Amino acid sequence: MFERTIQQFCEITGSRISGDLSPDSVVNDAVTDSRLSRPHTLFFALPGSETHGICFANDAHAQGAVVVADEESAVEFEGPLIIAIDPHRALQQLARFNRRQSDALVIGITGSVGKTTTRRLLTSVLSSVHAGIQSPANYNNELGVPLSVLQIEDDSEFAVIEMGARHSGDITELCHIALPEFAIITRVAPSHLSSFDSVEAIAATKRELIESLNASGTVFLNADDHYVMAMASSANCRVVTFGQSPNADLQYEIVDASNTQLVLQMAGQKFFVQICGRHQASGVAASIAVALELGISGDDIQAGLDGFEPADGRMVLRKIDGVDVIDDTYNANPASVQAATMMLDNWRTQGRRVFVFGSMLDLGDQSAELHFAMGVVMSQTGIDHTVAYGEYAGDVAEGFLSAGGQLSRISVFDTEATLLSILDCIVDQGDAVLVKGSRGMAMERIVAGLELSPQEMRRAA
């Protein structure tokens, strides 16, 4: 964040000082979590799902932060502060102003799957020759994007901003803050169906990123996804397509895909990246496409790929007592589950392949139907055993058995303790276990449970 005085912040956001607070004091960071507060930080006291941020204003103030609150909640805090009409709106205004002060190239990324991995891949590639920032963690919503944009500083040459959506218009609002010049659309697939009534509605919302670009921008589209390719007609700027499709501007071929490495042939060069799963190739290709557009050499692209590290819970390989545990616990929707199924089916191992599948949430009225379909998919693979867990585990099993899957190859559990006990019995050294489920299923606890000894597991249960 560019340094601002408190007076400048008030002018940008239409806020005012209350109490003994110097207008000339400098601020250079913004947080909504009081635990991240420090001197010269603005702490935005926002309403949360359970408690209001003003409850933590004293903690933030004690750490040297300047509190920003609305008129109503300000009465709960006795110290000096800044009063904003709407603190959330003030945060967004500050972020937009910060963005407008920078010459950094802002690249927006959206899609139903692959956003975070593509963001991290692209950041690694660009960082080989340029200084820049990326969205921290999963900061991709109306709160996370402004906090991400505020990470841009005077020496930033690029900013890779992840953008998610739960409603029509969300991405338009985020683009108003981030003002992206480049855009990447990864894939469109069923997700958040409790908010969107169709895949077409999801596609329309993702398309908002393209529609936000002006004529000097560039959009990078996945040529292997027909929903994404249909967005090209909405672009008022340069369009670059990438994919395995012969119609792609930048076509790539997967030369090799071992358990932990992908080799792509693209633009006349082989590129290597340590990553799990053939389905990750499109994210690698998108990153290469952007780098080539910016004139980055193949050698520098490879150097950037060499530095890539996956985010926690996104196809991270863990070795636990001789077992390959693939931690893909961050989230799940039908497209990502199908990709994980294919990856495990192709996993090279001398042991058995076990898929621990926690329910996919936020799929609305289509939940049972989509879980049934995933069971059908799993029955048609060489995966040795599927362990279905959660509210829709029975639907997975029904689909599995209806497609001819053997009863001995699937188990259904509704408690975490029972599931872990069974895994201790059926998993052995040399096996590969993939753990996946929606965020609300907290499947990372299953991975943690696999690290326990049988005695510890029984105590934990």
Short mmCIF file of C-alpha atoms in Angstrom, two decimals:
data_model
loop_
_atom_site.label_atom_id
_atom_site.label_comp_id
_atom_site.label_asym_id
_atom_site.label_seq_id
_atom_site.Cartn_x
_atom_site.Cartn_y
_atom_site.Cartn_z
CA MET A 1 0.00 0.00 0.00
CA PHE A 2 1.25 3.46 -0.86
CA GLU A 3 1.76 5.57 2.25
CA ARG A 4 -1.12 7.91 3.07
CA THR A 5 -1.78 10.35 5.84
CA ILE A 6 -4.93 9.93 7.85
CA GLN A 7 -6.15 13.21 6.37
CA GLN A 8 -5.64 11.83 2.85
CA PHE A 9 -7.55 8.68 3.76
CA CYS A 10 -10.44 10.76 5.04
CA GLU A 11 -10.49 12.79 1.83
CA ILE A 12 -10.45 9.66 -0.33
CA THR A 13 -13.28 7.99 1.56
CA GLY A 14 -15.35 10.87 2.91
CA SER A 15 -14.54 9.88 6.50
CA ARG A 16 -13.75 12.03 9.56
CA ILE A 17 -11.50 11.90 12.58
CA SER A 18 -12.97 11.45 16.04
CA GLY A 19 -10.77 12.01 19.08
CA ASP A 20 -7.10 12.72 19.51
CA LEU A 21 -5.74 11.47 16.18
CA SER A 22 -3.24 13.48 14.16
CA PRO A 23 -4.31 14.11 10.54
CA ASP A 24 -0.64 13.96 9.56
CA SER A 25 -0.09 10.45 10.94
CA VAL A 26 0.96 8.01 8.23
CA VAL A 27 -0.70 4.67 7.44
CA ASN A 28 0.71 2.05 5.05
CA ASP A 29 -1.40 -1.07 5.53
CA ALA A 30 -5.00 -2.17 6.06
CA VAL A 31 -6.41 -5.19 7.90
CA THR A 32 -9.77 -6.57 8.98
CA ASP A 33 -8.24 -9.06 11.42
CA SER A 34 -7.12 -7.39 14.63
CA ARG A 35 -4.43 -10.04 15.09
CA LEU A 36 -2.60 -8.60 12.06
CA SER A 37 -2.60 -5.08 13.47
CA ARG A 38 0.62 -3.14 13.93
CA PRO A 39 1.68 0.53 13.94
CA HIS A 40 0.63 2.55 10.85
CA THR A 41 -2.14 0.03 10.07
CA LEU A 42 -5.79 0.83 9.44
CA PHE A 43 -8.05 -1.68 11.21
CA PHE A 44 -11.47 -1.79 9.55
CA ALA A 45 -14.06 -2.87 12.12
CA LEU A 46 -16.54 -4.77 9.96
CA PRO A 47 -19.55 -6.93 10.89
CA GLY A 48 -18.79 -10.65 10.84
CA SER A 49 -20.92 -13.77 10.72
CA GLU A 50 -20.76 -14.16 14.51
CA THR A 51 -19.20 -11.00 16.02
CA HIS A 52 -18.60 -7.42 14.96
CA GLY A 53 -15.05 -6.23 14.38
CA ILE A 54 -15.57 -3.39 16.85
CA CYS A 55 -15.30 -6.02 19.60
CA PHE A 56 -11.61 -6.29 18.70
CA ALA A 57 -10.94 -2.58 18.29
CA ASN A 58 -9.18 -2.31 21.65
CA ASP A 59 -6.82 -5.13 20.66
CA ALA A 60 -6.05 -3.44 17.34
CA HIS A 61 -5.53 -0.06 19.01
CA ALA A 62 -3.19 -1.62 21.57
CA GLN A 63 -1.05 -2.92 18.69
CA GLY A 64 -0.76 0.59 17.25
CA ALA A 65 -3.46 0.40 14.58
CA VAL A 66 -5.92 3.16 13.71
CA VAL A 67 -9.51 1.98 14.02
CA VAL A 68 -12.04 2.69 11.25
CA ALA A 69 -15.68 2.19 12.21
CA ASP A 70 -19.14 3.47 11.38
CA GLU A 71 -21.05 5.93 13.56
CA GLU A 72 -23.18 3.27 15.22
CA SER A 73 -20.43 0.87 16.22
CA ALA A 74 -17.99 3.66 17.13
CA VAL A 75 -19.85 4.18 20.44
CA GLU A 76 -18.50 0.79 21.54
CA PHE A 77 -14.92 2.06 21.37
CA GLU A 78 -13.57 4.79 23.65
CA GLY A 79 -10.30 5.53 21.84
CA PRO A 80 -9.57 7.84 18.91
CA LEU A 81 -10.73 6.55 15.55
CA ILE A 82 -11.85 7.35 12.04
CA ILE A 83 -15.60 7.33 11.45
CA ALA A 84 -16.69 6.20 8.00
CA ILE A 85 -20.23 6.13 6.65
CA ASP A 86 -19.57 2.54 5.54
CA PRO A 87 -16.17 1.08 6.55
CA HIS A 88 -16.40 -1.71 3.97
CA ARG A 89 -17.07 0.80 1.23
CA ALA A 90 -14.20 2.94 2.57
CA LEU A 91 -11.87 -0.07 2.30
CA GLN A 92 -12.90 -0.56 -1.32
CA GLN A 93 -12.46 3.14 -2.11
CA LEU A 94 -8.98 3.13 -0.61
CA ALA A 95 -8.05 0.03 -2.62
CA ARG A 96 -9.27 1.55 -5.88
CA PHE A 97 -7.33 4.74 -5.16
CA ASN A 98 -4.23 2.67 -4.38
CA ARG A 99 -4.63 0.80 -7.66
CA ARG A 100 -4.91 4.03 -9.63
CA GLN A 101 -1.61 5.29 -8.22
CA SER A 102 0.29 2.28 -9.58
CA ASP A 103 1.69 1.41 -13.00
CA ALA A 104 1.65 -2.29 -12.12
CA LEU A 105 0.08 -4.64 -14.66
CA VAL A 106 -3.01 -6.07 -12.96
CA ILE A 107 -4.07 -9.53 -14.10
CA GLY A 108 -7.46 -10.82 -13.01
CA ILE A 109 -8.13 -14.56 -12.83
CA THR A 110 -11.53 -16.19 -12.53
CA GLY A 111 -13.17 -19.54 -13.26
CA SER A 112 -15.02 -22.35 -11.52
CA VAL A 113 -11.84 -24.32 -10.89
CA GLY A 114 -8.11 -23.73 -11.07
CA LYS A 115 -8.02 -20.07 -10.02
CA THR A 116 -5.63 -20.41 -7.11
CA THR A 117 -3.19 -22.80 -8.78
CA THR A 118 -3.13 -20.66 -11.94
CA ARG A 119 -2.54 -17.56 -9.80
CA ARG A 120 0.40 -19.16 -8.05
CA LEU A 121 1.85 -20.56 -11.29
CA LEU A 122 1.62 -17.19 -13.03
CA THR A 123 3.13 -15.36 -10.07
CA SER A 124 6.06 -17.79 -10.03
CA VAL A 125 6.64 -17.29 -13.75
CA LEU A 126 6.39 -13.50 -13.68
CA SER A 127 8.57 -13.29 -10.58
CA SER A 128 11.49 -14.73 -12.54
CA VAL A 129 12.00 -11.30 -14.12
CA HIS A 130 9.60 -8.87 -12.41
CA ALA A 131 8.64 -7.78 -8.90
CA GLY A 132 5.00 -8.12 -8.00
CA ILE A 133 2.27 -9.36 -5.69
CA GLN A 134 -0.55 -11.87 -5.74
CA SER A 135 -3.77 -12.30 -3.79
CA PRO A 136 -2.93 -13.76 -0.38
CA ALA A 137 -4.52 -17.15 0.29
CA ASN A 138 -8.09 -17.18 -1.10
CA TYR A 139 -8.67 -13.42 -0.98
CA ASN A 140 -11.00 -13.40 -3.95
CA ASN A 141 -14.27 -11.79 -2.79
CA GLU A 142 -15.62 -8.33 -2.01
CA LEU A 143 -13.41 -8.15 1.07
CA GLY A 144 -10.38 -10.12 -0.11
CA VAL A 145 -9.88 -8.33 -3.42
CA PRO A 146 -9.51 -4.83 -1.91
CA LEU A 147 -7.13 -6.22 0.69
CA SER A 148 -5.17 -7.84 -2.16
CA VAL A 149 -5.08 -4.63 -4.21
CA LEU A 150 -3.78 -2.77 -1.18
CA GLN A 151 -0.68 -5.00 -1.29
CA ILE A 152 0.42 -3.12 -4.42
CA GLU A 153 3.33 -0.82 -3.62
CA ASP A 154 5.41 1.67 -5.56
CA ASP A 155 7.88 -1.00 -6.70
CA SER A 156 5.20 -3.50 -7.85
CA GLU A 157 5.41 -4.30 -11.55
CA PHE A 158 2.51 -6.75 -11.58
CA ALA A 159 -0.39 -7.89 -9.43
CA VAL A 160 -2.16 -11.21 -9.95
CA ILE A 161 -5.65 -10.89 -8.47
CA GLU A 162 -7.95 -13.87 -8.01
CA MET A 163 -11.66 -13.15 -8.38
CA GLY A 164 -14.55 -15.33 -7.25
CA ALA A 165 -18.30 -14.82 -7.35
CA ARG A 166 -21.46 -16.04 -5.68
CA HIS A 167 -23.88 -13.71 -7.42
CA SER A 168 -24.31 -11.99 -10.74
CA GLY A 169 -22.49 -8.66 -10.73
CA ASP A 170 -19.88 -9.69 -8.15
CA ILE A 171 -16.98 -9.72 -10.60
CA THR A 172 -18.03 -6.41 -12.13
CA GLU A 173 -17.79 -4.90 -8.64
CA LEU A 174 -14.37 -6.47 -8.05
CA CYS A 175 -13.11 -5.18 -11.39
CA HIS A 176 -14.22 -1.68 -10.44
CA ILE A 177 -11.73 -1.94 -7.58
CA ALA A 178 -8.85 -3.82 -9.22
CA LEU A 179 -9.11 -2.31 -12.73
CA PRO A 180 -7.49 -5.32 -14.45
CA GLU A 181 -5.69 -4.96 -17.78
CA PHE A 182 -5.19 -8.69 -18.46
CA ALA A 183 -7.71 -11.43 -17.69
CA ILE A 184 -7.56 -15.24 -17.52
CA ILE A 185 -10.66 -17.45 -17.57
CA THR A 186 -9.80 -20.99 -16.45
CA ARG A 187 -12.96 -23.12 -16.72
CA VAL A 188 -16.70 -22.93 -16.23
CA ALA A 189 -18.37 -25.79 -14.36
CA PRO A 190 -21.16 -26.41 -11.82
CA SER A 191 -20.37 -24.65 -8.53
CA HIS A 192 -22.26 -22.48 -6.03
CA LEU A 193 -25.50 -23.73 -7.57
CA SER A 194 -27.40 -22.60 -4.49
CA SER A 195 -26.67 -19.08 -5.75
CA PHE A 196 -26.58 -19.66 -9.52
CA ASP A 197 -29.43 -21.56 -11.13
CA SER A 198 -27.42 -22.87 -14.08
CA VAL A 199 -23.95 -23.27 -15.54
CA GLU A 200 -24.93 -20.63 -18.10
CA ALA A 201 -25.51 -18.16 -15.26
CA ILE A 202 -22.08 -19.00 -13.88
CA ALA A 203 -20.53 -18.39 -17.30
CA ALA A 204 -22.29 -15.04 -17.60
CA THR A 205 -20.85 -13.93 -14.28
CA LYS A 206 -17.31 -15.06 -15.18
CA ARG A 207 -17.69 -13.15 -18.45
CA GLU A 208 -17.95 -9.93 -16.44
CA LEU A 209 -14.16 -10.00 -16.12
CA ILE A 210 -13.75 -9.84 -19.89
CA GLU A 211 -16.36 -7.11 -20.21
CA SER A 212 -14.45 -4.97 -17.71
CA LEU A 213 -11.34 -4.74 -19.88
CA ASN A 214 -10.84 -1.75 -22.15
CA ALA A 215 -9.56 -1.91 -25.73
CA SER A 216 -5.90 -1.94 -24.68
CA GLY A 217 -6.34 -5.07 -22.54
CA THR A 218 -5.77 -8.73 -23.32
CA VAL A 219 -7.87 -11.73 -22.31
CA PHE A 220 -6.56 -15.29 -22.19
CA LEU A 221 -9.19 -17.97 -22.77
CA ASN A 222 -9.08 -21.73 -22.27
CA ALA A 223 -9.74 -23.10 -25.77
CA ASP A 224 -10.66 -26.51 -24.35
CA ASP A 225 -13.76 -25.18 -22.55
CA HIS A 226 -16.66 -24.28 -24.81
CA TYR A 227 -18.26 -22.00 -22.22
CA VAL A 228 -15.02 -20.04 -21.98
CA MET A 229 -14.48 -19.89 -25.72
CA ALA A 230 -17.99 -18.52 -26.20
CA MET A 231 -16.88 -15.47 -24.22
CA ALA A 232 -14.52 -14.33 -26.98
CA SER A 233 -17.36 -12.49 -28.71
CA SER A 234 -17.80 -10.34 -25.60
CA ALA A 235 -14.23 -9.05 -25.66
CA ASN A 236 -13.52 -5.53 -26.77
CA CYS A 237 -9.80 -6.20 -26.71
CA ARG A 238 -7.10 -8.63 -27.82
CA VAL A 239 -8.00 -12.32 -27.28
CA VAL A 240 -5.38 -15.05 -26.87
CA THR A 241 -6.54 -18.65 -26.62
CA PHE A 242 -4.54 -21.53 -25.16
CA GLY A 243 -5.27 -25.24 -24.99
CA GLN A 244 -4.84 -28.66 -26.52
CA SER A 245 -7.46 -27.81 -29.13
CA PRO A 246 -6.01 -27.38 -32.65
CA ASN A 247 -7.97 -24.12 -32.80
CA ALA A 248 -6.00 -22.59 -29.93
CA ASP A 249 -3.68 -19.68 -30.69
CA LEU A 250 -1.14 -21.30 -28.38
CA GLN A 251 -1.53 -25.07 -28.56
CA TYR A 252 0.18 -27.32 -26.04
CA GLU A 253 0.80 -31.04 -25.78
CA ILE A 254 1.25 -33.01 -22.58
CA VAL A 255 4.51 -34.85 -23.24
CA ASP A 256 4.59 -36.65 -19.90
CA ALA A 257 2.62 -36.73 -16.67
CA SER A 258 4.19 -38.64 -13.80
CA ASN A 259 2.84 -38.57 -10.26
CA THR A 260 4.44 -35.24 -9.45
CA GLN A 261 5.65 -33.73 -12.72
CA LEU A 262 4.07 -32.37 -15.88
CA VAL A 263 5.99 -31.86 -19.10
CA LEU A 264 4.35 -29.60 -21.69
CA GLN A 265 5.40 -28.86 -25.25
CA MET A 266 4.32 -25.32 -26.07
CA ALA A 267 5.58 -22.55 -28.36
CA GLY A 268 8.39 -24.80 -29.58
CA GLN A 269 9.79 -25.58 -26.14
CA LYS A 270 9.37 -28.19 -23.43
CA PHE A 271 8.37 -26.88 -20.00
CA PHE A 272 8.68 -28.87 -16.77
CA VAL A 273 6.79 -28.22 -13.54
CA GLN A 274 6.54 -30.16 -10.31
CA ILE A 275 2.78 -30.53 -9.91
CA CYS A 276 0.27 -33.35 -9.42
CA GLY A 277 -2.26 -34.09 -12.13
CA ARG A 278 -2.68 -33.78 -15.89
CA HIS A 279 -5.65 -31.47 -15.28
CA GLN A 280 -3.22 -28.84 -14.01
CA ALA A 281 -1.80 -28.44 -17.52
CA SER A 282 -4.24 -25.70 -18.49
CA GLY A 283 -3.08 -23.54 -15.57
CA VAL A 284 0.53 -24.05 -16.61
CA ALA A 285 -0.36 -23.19 -20.21
CA ALA A 286 -2.23 -20.04 -19.16
CA SER A 287 0.81 -18.85 -17.24
CA ILE A 288 3.10 -19.51 -20.18
CA ALA A 289 0.70 -17.71 -22.53
CA VAL A 290 0.72 -14.56 -20.39
CA ALA A 291 4.50 -14.66 -20.05
CA LEU A 292 4.97 -15.01 -23.80
CA GLU A 293 2.63 -12.07 -24.37
CA LEU A 294 4.88 -10.01 -22.10
CA GLY A 295 8.03 -11.06 -23.96
CA ILE A 296 9.46 -13.26 -21.23
CA SER A 297 11.94 -15.80 -22.59
CA GLY A 298 11.41 -19.54 -22.44
CA ASP A 299 14.38 -19.94 -20.09
CA ASP A 300 12.97 -17.37 -17.67
CA ILE A 301 9.53 -19.02 -17.86
CA GLN A 302 11.13 -22.34 -16.93
CA ALA A 303 13.03 -20.68 -14.08
CA GLY A 304 9.72 -19.39 -12.76
CA LEU A 305 8.06 -22.78 -13.04
CA ASP A 306 10.97 -24.29 -11.14
CA GLY A 307 10.02 -22.12 -8.16
CA PHE A 308 6.33 -23.09 -8.10
CA GLU A 309 4.85 -24.49 -4.90
CA PRO A 310 1.20 -25.59 -4.61
CA ALA A 311 -1.10 -24.01 -2.06
CA ASP A 312 -2.05 -26.01 1.01
CA GLY A 313 -4.87 -28.43 0.34
CA ARG A 314 -4.52 -28.30 -3.44
CA MET A 315 -2.99 -31.51 -4.73
CA VAL A 316 -0.19 -31.53 -2.16
CA LEU A 317 1.60 -34.88 -1.90
CA ARG A 318 2.37 -36.03 1.63
CA LYS A 319 4.31 -39.18 2.48
CA ILE A 320 2.80 -40.75 5.59
CA ASP A 321 4.19 -44.09 6.79
CA GLY A 322 4.95 -45.26 3.26
CA VAL A 323 1.58 -44.10 1.89
CA ASP A 324 1.18 -41.44 -0.81
CA VAL A 325 -1.46 -39.12 0.63
CA ILE A 326 -2.65 -36.54 -1.88
CA ASP A 327 -4.14 -33.66 0.06
CA ASP A 328 -6.75 -31.97 -2.13
CA THR A 329 -8.94 -30.95 0.77
CA TYR A 330 -9.39 -27.24 0.15
CA ASN A 331 -12.68 -27.51 -1.76
CA ALA A 332 -14.67 -29.61 -4.20
CA ASN A 333 -17.15 -29.28 -7.04
CA PRO A 334 -18.05 -31.78 -9.77
CA ALA A 335 -15.34 -30.61 -12.17
CA SER A 336 -12.55 -30.72 -9.60
CA VAL A 337 -13.71 -34.09 -8.23
CA GLN A 338 -13.75 -35.58 -11.71
CA ALA A 339 -10.23 -34.25 -12.32
CA ALA A 340 -9.05 -35.69 -9.01
CA THR A 341 -10.63 -39.04 -9.90
CA MET A 342 -8.75 -39.16 -13.19
CA MET A 343 -5.51 -38.21 -11.48
CA LEU A 344 -5.80 -40.95 -8.86
CA ASP A 345 -6.79 -43.46 -11.54
CA ASN A 346 -3.51 -42.67 -13.33
CA TRP A 347 -1.38 -42.57 -10.17
CA ARG A 348 1.63 -44.84 -10.50
CA THR A 349 1.81 -47.07 -7.47
CA GLN A 350 2.49 -50.68 -6.58
CA GLY A 351 -0.27 -50.60 -3.98
CA ARG A 352 -3.96 -49.78 -4.01
CA ARG A 353 -5.62 -46.49 -4.89
CA VAL A 354 -8.15 -45.18 -2.35
CA PHE A 355 -10.35 -42.12 -2.86
CA VAL A 356 -11.70 -40.53 0.34
CA PHE A 357 -14.53 -38.36 -0.96
CA GLY A 358 -16.26 -35.86 1.32
CA SER A 359 -19.55 -34.41 0.14
CA MET A 360 -19.65 -31.47 -2.29
CA LEU A 361 -21.62 -28.62 -0.74
CA ASP A 362 -23.40 -25.55 -2.10
CA LEU A 363 -24.89 -27.37 -5.10
CA GLY A 364 -28.50 -26.57 -4.28
CA ASP A 365 -31.28 -28.74 -5.70
CA GLN A 366 -28.81 -30.64 -7.88
CA SER A 367 -26.77 -31.98 -4.95
CA ALA A 368 -28.09 -35.56 -4.96
CA GLU A 369 -27.99 -35.81 -8.75
CA LEU A 370 -24.41 -34.55 -9.01
CA HIS A 371 -23.16 -36.87 -6.26
CA PHE A 372 -24.87 -39.79 -8.00
CA ALA A 373 -23.02 -38.79 -11.21
CA MET A 374 -19.69 -38.74 -9.37
CA GLY A 375 -20.38 -42.28 -8.16
CA VAL A 376 -20.92 -43.35 -11.76
CA VAL A 377 -17.60 -41.78 -12.77
CA MET A 378 -15.72 -43.50 -9.96
CA SER A 379 -17.18 -46.91 -10.76
CA GLN A 380 -15.69 -46.72 -14.25
CA THR A 381 -12.11 -46.21 -13.08
CA GLY A 382 -9.41 -48.49 -11.77
CA ILE A 383 -9.56 -46.91 -8.32
CA ASP A 384 -9.53 -49.80 -5.88
CA HIS A 385 -11.74 -48.32 -3.18
CA THR A 386 -13.94 -45.25 -2.79
CA VAL A 387 -14.75 -44.07 0.71
CA ALA A 388 -17.77 -41.74 0.58
CA TYR A 389 -18.33 -39.51 3.59
CA GLY A 390 -20.97 -36.96 4.48
CA GLU A 391 -24.57 -36.04 3.77
CA TYR A 392 -24.54 -37.21 0.15
CA ALA A 393 -22.39 -40.31 0.57
CA GLY A 394 -25.41 -42.53 -0.05
CA ASP A 395 -26.03 -40.85 -3.42
CA VAL A 396 -22.43 -41.50 -4.41
CA ALA A 397 -22.84 -45.17 -3.54
CA GLU A 398 -26.10 -45.42 -5.49
CA GLY A 399 -24.46 -44.01 -8.59
CA PHE A 400 -21.44 -46.25 -8.14
CA LEU A 401 -23.49 -49.44 -7.85
CA SER A 402 -25.95 -48.48 -10.59
CA ALA A 403 -23.08 -48.29 -13.07
CA GLY A 404 -21.86 -51.78 -12.22
CA GLY A 405 -19.35 -50.91 -9.50
CA GLN A 406 -18.70 -53.78 -7.10
CA LEU A 407 -20.03 -53.41 -3.57
CA SER A 408 -16.60 -54.39 -2.21
CA ARG A 409 -15.08 -51.28 -3.82
CA ILE A 410 -17.12 -48.65 -1.98
CA SER A 411 -17.81 -47.77 1.65
CA VAL A 412 -20.14 -45.16 3.14
CA PHE A 413 -19.57 -43.34 6.44
CA ASP A 414 -21.33 -40.55 8.26
CA THR A 415 -18.85 -39.98 11.10
CA GLU A 416 -15.25 -38.91 10.94
CA ALA A 417 -14.15 -41.26 13.72
CA THR A 418 -15.52 -44.37 11.99
CA LEU A 419 -14.02 -43.31 8.69
CA LEU A 420 -10.56 -42.93 10.21
CA SER A 421 -10.81 -46.27 11.97
CA ILE A 422 -11.66 -48.01 8.71
CA LEU A 423 -8.88 -46.23 6.83
CA ASP A 424 -6.42 -47.52 9.39
CA CYS A 425 -7.59 -51.03 8.48
CA ILE A 426 -7.70 -50.78 4.69
CA VAL A 427 -4.70 -48.56 3.90
CA ASP A 428 -1.25 -50.09 3.82
CA GLN A 429 2.29 -49.11 2.83
CA GLY A 430 2.64 -48.53 -0.88
CA ASP A 431 -0.95 -47.36 -1.29
CA ALA A 432 -2.07 -43.99 -2.65
CA VAL A 433 -4.87 -42.15 -0.85
CA LEU A 434 -6.51 -39.02 -2.26
CA VAL A 435 -8.57 -36.96 0.19
CA LYS A 436 -11.04 -34.41 -1.19
CA GLY A 437 -14.23 -32.63 -0.17
CA SER A 438 -15.87 -29.25 0.15
CA ARG A 439 -14.49 -26.64 2.55
CA GLY A 440 -17.35 -27.20 4.93
CA MET A 441 -16.43 -30.88 5.26
CA ALA A 442 -13.03 -29.98 6.80
CA MET A 443 -11.38 -32.96 5.11
CA GLU A 444 -7.98 -31.75 6.26
CA ARG A 445 -8.87 -33.43 9.55
CA ILE A 446 -8.86 -36.76 7.72
CA VAL A 447 -5.34 -36.06 6.45
CA ALA A 448 -4.27 -35.11 9.98
CA GLY A 449 -5.88 -38.31 11.28
CA LEU A 450 -3.87 -40.41 8.85
CA GLU A 451 -0.72 -39.04 10.47
CA LEU A 452 -1.75 -40.43 13.87
CA SER A 453 -0.77 -43.83 15.18
CA PRO A 454 -3.61 -46.33 15.76
CA GLN A 455 -3.44 -45.60 19.50
CA GLU A 456 -3.57 -41.83 18.93
CA MET A 457 -6.42 -42.30 16.48
CA ARG A 458 -8.49 -44.18 19.02
CA ARG A 459 -7.85 -41.45 21.63
CA ALA A 460 -8.80 -38.75 19.11
CA ALA A 461 -12.03 -40.59 18.31
#
